Tab-separated table of C-alpha atoms in Angstrom:
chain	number	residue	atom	x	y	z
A	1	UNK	CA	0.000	0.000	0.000
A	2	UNK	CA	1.354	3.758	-0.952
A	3	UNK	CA	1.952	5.495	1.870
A	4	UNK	CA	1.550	9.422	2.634
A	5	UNK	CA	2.884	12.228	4.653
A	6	UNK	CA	0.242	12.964	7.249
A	7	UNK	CA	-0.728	16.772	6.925
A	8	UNK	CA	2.130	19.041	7.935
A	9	UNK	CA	4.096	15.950	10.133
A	10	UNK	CA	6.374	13.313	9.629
A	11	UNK	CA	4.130	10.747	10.118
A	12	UNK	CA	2.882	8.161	7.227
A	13	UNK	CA	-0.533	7.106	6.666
A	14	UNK	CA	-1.986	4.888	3.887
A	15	UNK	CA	-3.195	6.208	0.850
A	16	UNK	CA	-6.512	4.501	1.727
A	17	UNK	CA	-8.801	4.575	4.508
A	18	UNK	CA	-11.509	2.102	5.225
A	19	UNK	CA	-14.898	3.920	5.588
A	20	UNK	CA	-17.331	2.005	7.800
A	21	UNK	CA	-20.206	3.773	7.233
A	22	UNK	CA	-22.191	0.693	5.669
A	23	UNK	CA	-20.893	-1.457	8.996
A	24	UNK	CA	-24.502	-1.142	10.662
A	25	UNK	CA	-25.722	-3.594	7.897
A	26	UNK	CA	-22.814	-6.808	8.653
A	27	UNK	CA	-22.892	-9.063	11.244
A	28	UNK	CA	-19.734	-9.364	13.650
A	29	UNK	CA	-18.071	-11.561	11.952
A	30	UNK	CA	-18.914	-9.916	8.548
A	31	UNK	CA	-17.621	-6.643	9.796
A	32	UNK	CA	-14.097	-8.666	10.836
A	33	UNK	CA	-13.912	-10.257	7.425
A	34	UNK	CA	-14.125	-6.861	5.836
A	35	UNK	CA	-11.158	-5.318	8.999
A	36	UNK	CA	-8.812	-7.959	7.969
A	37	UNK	CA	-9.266	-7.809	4.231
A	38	UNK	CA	-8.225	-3.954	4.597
A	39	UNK	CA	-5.687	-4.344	6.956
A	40	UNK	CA	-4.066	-6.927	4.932
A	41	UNK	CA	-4.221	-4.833	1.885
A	42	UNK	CA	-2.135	-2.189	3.798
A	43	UNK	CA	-5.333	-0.424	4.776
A	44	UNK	CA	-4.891	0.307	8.719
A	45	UNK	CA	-6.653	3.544	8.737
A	46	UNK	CA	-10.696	2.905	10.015
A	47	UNK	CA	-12.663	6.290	9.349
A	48	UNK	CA	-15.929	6.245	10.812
A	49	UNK	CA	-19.060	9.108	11.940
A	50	UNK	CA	-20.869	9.039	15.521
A	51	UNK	CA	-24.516	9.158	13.190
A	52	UNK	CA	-23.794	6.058	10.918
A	53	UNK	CA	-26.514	3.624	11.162
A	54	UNK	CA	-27.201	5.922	14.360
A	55	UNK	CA	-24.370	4.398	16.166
A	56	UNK	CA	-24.849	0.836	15.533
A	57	UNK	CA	-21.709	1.760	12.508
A	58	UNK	CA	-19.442	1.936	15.823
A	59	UNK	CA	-21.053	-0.686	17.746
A	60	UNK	CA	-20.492	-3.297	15.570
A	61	UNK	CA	-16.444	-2.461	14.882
A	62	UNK	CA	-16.050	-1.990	18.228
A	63	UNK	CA	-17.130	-5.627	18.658
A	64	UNK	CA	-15.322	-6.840	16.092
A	65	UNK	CA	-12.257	-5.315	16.604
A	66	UNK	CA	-12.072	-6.153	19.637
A	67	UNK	CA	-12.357	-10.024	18.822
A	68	UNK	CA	-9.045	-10.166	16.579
A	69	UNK	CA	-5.460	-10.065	16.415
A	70	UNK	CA	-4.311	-6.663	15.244
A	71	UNK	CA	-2.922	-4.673	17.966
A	72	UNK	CA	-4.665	-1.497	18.749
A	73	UNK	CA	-1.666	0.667	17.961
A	74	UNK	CA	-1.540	-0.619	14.574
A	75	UNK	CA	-4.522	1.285	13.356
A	76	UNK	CA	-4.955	4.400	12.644
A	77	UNK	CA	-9.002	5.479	13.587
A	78	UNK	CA	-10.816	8.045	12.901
A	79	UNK	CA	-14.108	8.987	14.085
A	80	UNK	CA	-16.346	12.748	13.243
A	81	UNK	CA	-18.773	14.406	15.105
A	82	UNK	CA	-20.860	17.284	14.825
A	83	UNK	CA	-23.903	16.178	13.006
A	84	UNK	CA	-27.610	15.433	14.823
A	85	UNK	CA	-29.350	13.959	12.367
A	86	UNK	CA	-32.155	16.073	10.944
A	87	UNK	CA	-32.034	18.401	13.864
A	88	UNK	CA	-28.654	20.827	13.142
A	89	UNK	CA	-24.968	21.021	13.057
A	90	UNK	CA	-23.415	21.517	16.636
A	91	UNK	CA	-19.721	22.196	17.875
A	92	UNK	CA	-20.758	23.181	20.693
A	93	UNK	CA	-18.313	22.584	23.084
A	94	UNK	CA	-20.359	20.463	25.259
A	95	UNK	CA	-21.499	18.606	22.386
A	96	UNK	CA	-18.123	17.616	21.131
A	97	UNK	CA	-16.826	16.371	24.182
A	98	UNK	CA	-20.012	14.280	24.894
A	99	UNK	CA	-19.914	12.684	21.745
A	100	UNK	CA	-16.311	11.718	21.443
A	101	UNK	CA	-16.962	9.970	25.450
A	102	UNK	CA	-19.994	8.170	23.049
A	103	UNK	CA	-17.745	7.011	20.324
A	104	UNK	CA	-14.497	5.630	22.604
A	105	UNK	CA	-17.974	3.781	24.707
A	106	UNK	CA	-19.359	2.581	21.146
A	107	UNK	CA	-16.138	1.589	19.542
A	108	UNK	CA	-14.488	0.170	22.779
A	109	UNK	CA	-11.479	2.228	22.545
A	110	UNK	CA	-9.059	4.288	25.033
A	111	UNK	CA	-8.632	6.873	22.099
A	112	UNK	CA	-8.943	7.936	18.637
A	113	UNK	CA	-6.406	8.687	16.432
A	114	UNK	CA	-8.306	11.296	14.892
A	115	UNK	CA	-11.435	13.592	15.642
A	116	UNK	CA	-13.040	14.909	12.529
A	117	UNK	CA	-15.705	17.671	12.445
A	118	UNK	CA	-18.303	16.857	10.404
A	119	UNK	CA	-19.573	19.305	8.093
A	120	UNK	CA	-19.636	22.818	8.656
A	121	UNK	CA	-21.657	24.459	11.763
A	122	UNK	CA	-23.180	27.866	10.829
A	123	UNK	CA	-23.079	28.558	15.027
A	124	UNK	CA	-19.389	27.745	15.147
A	125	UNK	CA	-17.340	29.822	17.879
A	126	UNK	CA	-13.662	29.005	16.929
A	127	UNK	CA	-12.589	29.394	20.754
A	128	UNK	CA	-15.078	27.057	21.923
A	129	UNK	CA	-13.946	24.244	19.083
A	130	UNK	CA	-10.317	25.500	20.687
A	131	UNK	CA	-11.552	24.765	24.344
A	132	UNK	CA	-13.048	21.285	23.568
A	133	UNK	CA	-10.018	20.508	21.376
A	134	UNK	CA	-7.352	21.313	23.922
A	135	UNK	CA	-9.743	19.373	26.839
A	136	UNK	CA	-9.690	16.189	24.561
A	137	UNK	CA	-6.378	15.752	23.992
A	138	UNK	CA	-5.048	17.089	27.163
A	139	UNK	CA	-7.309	13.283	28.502
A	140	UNK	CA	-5.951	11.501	25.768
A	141	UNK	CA	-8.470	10.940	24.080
A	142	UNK	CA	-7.853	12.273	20.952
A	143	UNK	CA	-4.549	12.923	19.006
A	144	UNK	CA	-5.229	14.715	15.839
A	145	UNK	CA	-8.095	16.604	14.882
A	146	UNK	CA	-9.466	17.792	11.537
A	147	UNK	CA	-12.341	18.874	9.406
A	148	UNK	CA	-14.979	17.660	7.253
A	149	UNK	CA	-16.708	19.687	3.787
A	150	UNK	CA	-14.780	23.024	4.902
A	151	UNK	CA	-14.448	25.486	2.606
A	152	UNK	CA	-11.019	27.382	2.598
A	153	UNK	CA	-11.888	30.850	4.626
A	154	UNK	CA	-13.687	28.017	7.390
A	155	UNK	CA	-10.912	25.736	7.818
A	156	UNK	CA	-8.343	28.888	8.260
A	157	UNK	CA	-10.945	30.856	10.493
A	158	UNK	CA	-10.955	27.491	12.776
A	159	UNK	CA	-6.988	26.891	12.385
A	160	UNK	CA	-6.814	30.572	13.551
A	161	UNK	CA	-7.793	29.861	17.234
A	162	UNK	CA	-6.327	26.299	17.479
A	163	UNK	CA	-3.192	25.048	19.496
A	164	UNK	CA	-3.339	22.245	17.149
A	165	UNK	CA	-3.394	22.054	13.361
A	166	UNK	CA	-5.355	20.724	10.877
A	167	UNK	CA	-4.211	17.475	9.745
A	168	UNK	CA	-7.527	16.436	7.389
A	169	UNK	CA	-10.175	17.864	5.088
A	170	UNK	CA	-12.495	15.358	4.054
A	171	UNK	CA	-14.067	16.327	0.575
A	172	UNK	CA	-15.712	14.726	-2.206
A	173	UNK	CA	-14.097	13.773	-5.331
A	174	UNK	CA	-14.186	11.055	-7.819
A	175	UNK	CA	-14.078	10.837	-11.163
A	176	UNK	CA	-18.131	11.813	-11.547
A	177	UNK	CA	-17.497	14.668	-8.882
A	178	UNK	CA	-14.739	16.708	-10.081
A	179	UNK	CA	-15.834	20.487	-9.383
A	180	UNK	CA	-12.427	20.883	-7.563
A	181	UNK	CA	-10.208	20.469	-10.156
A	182	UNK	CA	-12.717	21.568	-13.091
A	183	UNK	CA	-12.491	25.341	-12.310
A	184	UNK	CA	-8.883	25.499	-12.267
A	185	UNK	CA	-8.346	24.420	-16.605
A	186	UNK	CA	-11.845	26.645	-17.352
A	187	UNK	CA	-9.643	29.640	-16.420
A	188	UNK	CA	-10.931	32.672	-17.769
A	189	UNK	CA	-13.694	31.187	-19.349
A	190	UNK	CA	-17.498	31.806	-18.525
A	191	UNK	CA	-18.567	28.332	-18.817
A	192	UNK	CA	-19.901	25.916	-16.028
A	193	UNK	CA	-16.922	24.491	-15.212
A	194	UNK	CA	-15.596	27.753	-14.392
A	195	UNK	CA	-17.586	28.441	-11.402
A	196	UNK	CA	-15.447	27.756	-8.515
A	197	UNK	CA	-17.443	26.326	-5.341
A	198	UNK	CA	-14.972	24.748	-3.361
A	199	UNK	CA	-12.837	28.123	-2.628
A	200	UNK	CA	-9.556	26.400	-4.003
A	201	UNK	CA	-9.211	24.286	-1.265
A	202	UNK	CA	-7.170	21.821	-3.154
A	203	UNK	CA	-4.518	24.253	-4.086
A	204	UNK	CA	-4.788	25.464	-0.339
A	205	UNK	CA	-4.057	22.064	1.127
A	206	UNK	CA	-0.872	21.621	-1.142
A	207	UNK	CA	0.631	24.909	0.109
A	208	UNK	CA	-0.507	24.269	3.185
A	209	UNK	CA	0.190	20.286	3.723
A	210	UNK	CA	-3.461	19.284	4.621
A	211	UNK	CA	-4.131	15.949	3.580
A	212	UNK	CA	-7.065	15.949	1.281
A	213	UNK	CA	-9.591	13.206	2.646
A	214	UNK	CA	-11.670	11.857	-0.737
A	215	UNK	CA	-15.212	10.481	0.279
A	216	UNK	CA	-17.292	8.832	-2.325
A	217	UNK	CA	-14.819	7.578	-4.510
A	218	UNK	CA	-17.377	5.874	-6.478
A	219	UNK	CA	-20.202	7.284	-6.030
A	220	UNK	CA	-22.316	9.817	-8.897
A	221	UNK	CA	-24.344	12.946	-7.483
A	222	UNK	CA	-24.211	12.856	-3.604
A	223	UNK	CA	-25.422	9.309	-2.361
A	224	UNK	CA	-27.344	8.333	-6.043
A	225	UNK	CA	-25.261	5.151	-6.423
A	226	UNK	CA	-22.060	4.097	-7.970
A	227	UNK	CA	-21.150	4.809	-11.812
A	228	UNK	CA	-18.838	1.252	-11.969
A	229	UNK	CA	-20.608	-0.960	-13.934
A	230	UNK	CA	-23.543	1.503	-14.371
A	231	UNK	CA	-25.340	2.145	-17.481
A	232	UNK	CA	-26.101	5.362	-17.505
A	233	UNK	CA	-21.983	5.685	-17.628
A	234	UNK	CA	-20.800	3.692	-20.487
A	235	UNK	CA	-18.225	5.806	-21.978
A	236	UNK	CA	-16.721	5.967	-18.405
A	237	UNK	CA	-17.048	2.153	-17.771
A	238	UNK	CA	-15.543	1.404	-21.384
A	239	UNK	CA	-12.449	3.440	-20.704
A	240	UNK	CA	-11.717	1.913	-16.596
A	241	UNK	CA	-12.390	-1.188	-18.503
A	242	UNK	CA	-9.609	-0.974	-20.895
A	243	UNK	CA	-7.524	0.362	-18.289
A	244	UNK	CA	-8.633	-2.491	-15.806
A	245	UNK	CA	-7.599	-5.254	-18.523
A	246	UNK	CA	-4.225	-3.544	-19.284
A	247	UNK	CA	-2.992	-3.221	-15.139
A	248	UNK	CA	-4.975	-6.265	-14.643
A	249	UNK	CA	-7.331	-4.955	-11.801
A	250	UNK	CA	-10.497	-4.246	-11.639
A	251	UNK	CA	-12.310	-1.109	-12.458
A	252	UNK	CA	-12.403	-0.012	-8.726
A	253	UNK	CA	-8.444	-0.006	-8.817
A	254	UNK	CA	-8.739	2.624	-11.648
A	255	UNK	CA	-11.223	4.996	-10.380
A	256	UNK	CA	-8.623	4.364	-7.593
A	257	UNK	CA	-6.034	5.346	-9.416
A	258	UNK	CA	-7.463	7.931	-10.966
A	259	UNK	CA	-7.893	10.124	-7.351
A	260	UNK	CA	-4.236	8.939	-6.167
A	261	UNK	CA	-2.444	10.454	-9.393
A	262	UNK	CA	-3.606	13.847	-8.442
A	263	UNK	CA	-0.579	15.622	-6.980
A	264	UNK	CA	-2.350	16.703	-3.680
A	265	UNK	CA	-1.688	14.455	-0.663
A	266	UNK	CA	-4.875	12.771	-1.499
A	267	UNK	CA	-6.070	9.951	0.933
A	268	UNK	CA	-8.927	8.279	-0.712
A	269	UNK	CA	-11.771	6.247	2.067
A	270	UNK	CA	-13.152	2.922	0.945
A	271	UNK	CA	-16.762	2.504	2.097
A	272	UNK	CA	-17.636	-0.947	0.772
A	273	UNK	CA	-18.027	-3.535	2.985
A	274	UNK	CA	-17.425	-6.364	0.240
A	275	UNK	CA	-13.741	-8.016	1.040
A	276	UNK	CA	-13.576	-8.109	-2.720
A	277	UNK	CA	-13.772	-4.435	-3.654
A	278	UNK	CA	-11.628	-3.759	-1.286
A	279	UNK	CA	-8.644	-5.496	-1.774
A	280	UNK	CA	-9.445	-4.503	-5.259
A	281	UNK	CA	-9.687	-0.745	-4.520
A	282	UNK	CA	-6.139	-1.684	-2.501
A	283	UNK	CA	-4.486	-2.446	-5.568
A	284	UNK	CA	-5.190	1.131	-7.358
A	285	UNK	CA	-2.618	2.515	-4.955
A	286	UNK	CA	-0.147	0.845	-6.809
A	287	UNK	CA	-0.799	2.050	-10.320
A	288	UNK	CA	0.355	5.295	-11.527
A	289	UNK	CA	-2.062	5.655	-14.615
A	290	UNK	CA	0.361	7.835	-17.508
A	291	UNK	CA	-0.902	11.609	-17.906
A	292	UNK	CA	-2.929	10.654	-21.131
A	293	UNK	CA	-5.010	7.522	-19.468
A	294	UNK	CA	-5.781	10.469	-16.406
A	295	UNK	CA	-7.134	12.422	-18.996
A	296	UNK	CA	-8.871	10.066	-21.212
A	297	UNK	CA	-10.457	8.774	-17.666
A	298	UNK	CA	-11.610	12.266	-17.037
A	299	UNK	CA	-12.981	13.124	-20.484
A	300	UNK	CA	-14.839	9.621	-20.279
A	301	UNK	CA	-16.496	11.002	-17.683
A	302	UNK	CA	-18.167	13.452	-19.256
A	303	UNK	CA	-15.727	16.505	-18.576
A	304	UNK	CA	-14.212	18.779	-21.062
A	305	UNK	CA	-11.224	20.631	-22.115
A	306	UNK	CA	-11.789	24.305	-22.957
């Protein structure tokens, strides 16, 4: 597995993450088969959310984790907060420290690796993030921290009153959700593509050294379904399928691919709970796809080149 810098430190992380947002729906043993496929892969980085399946996400991987063989300090996890579902955003200080308590209880851990704010909270008093941040890790419980869907001005209004920085960004992007890169070749021009909403944030994170969490990694729209072996995508699907039979993956490994070529500290997070796709996925982090099979991949998509 490729390994990155971690943010601004010395530290090295995977290029992949697993996501176990899908973890409510797998029995324990299910949910260990899926752990030791990643882990085995290379993937020792578990990113998980307080709200999926309501909990039962955590639940579950605590109780399977628990159960194996892998040492605790050989994974790297990850948990966010700062969503109630349907209700509102909230950093509240209170509210953060609550729920990380929640998650170690749920997930039957000492610690996370990471705390990850989840989407951004219209309410949000910098000092108070700064107060709960400093509290957390001050216990222990929490070593890194980071942010989730932040645009640029947000993240460096929050880094602004931190002790810590910012090791993570989590952001969508995939080869059917490429608004962050799109702007930046529609320079100048007054096409779609040219409209910038994600405030530059990957140039930002280079400069910077954030490392550029990619959710969705095969996904279409925002939760609509995957475009690998979809239909409605067969220009796409004929072009990861040539590229599939010449690396000898399978089409996950080149949409894989595809996000790990771009020169930004990208990690990308697995959510599939199928053993298969991921140690498929795995093997995209070993294939540096040439500059013309990037941009046939991206034209196949349904982008275009002013």
């Amino acid at each position: 597995m490729k390994r990155i810098k971690m943010g601004c430190t010395t530290l090295s992380i995977p290029a992949m993450a697993l996501g176990i947002m899908r973890m409510n729906q797998k029995s324990v043993p299910e949910a260990q088969v899926a752990i030791q496929a990643a882990y085995d892969a290379g993937i020792n980085f578990i990113d998980s959310a307080d709200i999926y399946g309501g909990g039962k996400s955590e639940e579950i991987f605590g109780q399977a984790f628990s159960q194996m063989q892998i040492k605790r300090e050989e994974m790297f996890i990850q948990s966010k907060t700062g969503i109630v579902p349907g209700k509102r955003y909230d950093f509240s200080k209170e509210h953060i420290l609550h729920s990380v308590d929640e998650i170690l209880e749920r997930m039957q851990l000492d610690y996370l690796d990471s705390l990850v704010l989840h989407r951004p909270d219209a309410l949000m008093d910098p000092e108070e993030v700064a107060e709960a941040f400093d509290q957390l890790q001050a216990a222990g419980k929490v070593r890194f921290f980071g942010v989730s869907n932040f645009d640029t001005a947000q993240f460096k209004l929050l880094q602004s009153c931190l002790s810590q920085r910012l090791m993570f960004n989590q952001l969508q992007f995939s080869l059917k959700h490429t608004g962050m890169i799109d702007f930046g070749m529609h320079m100048n021009m007054v096409d779609k593509p040219s409209v910038d909403r994600d405030s530059q944030f990957l140039d930002y994170a280079r400069l910077h050294k954030v490392t550029v969490q990619a959710w969705s990694p095969f996904q279409y729209g925002m939760f609509e379904g995957t475009f690998i072996d979809n239909d409605g995508f067969p220009k796409l699907n004929q072009e990861l399928q040539k590229l599939a039979d010449k690396y000898e993956v399978g089409k996950n490994a080149i949409a894989a691919a595809w996000i790990l070529r771009y020169p930004a500290n990208i990690q990308m997070l697995v959510g599939s709970m199928n053993p298969q796709h991921i140690r498929d996925s795995a093997k995209g982090a070993k294939i540096r796809l040439t500059r013309q099979e990037w941009y046939d991949l991206y034209l196949a998509a349904g982008n275009y080149l002013p």
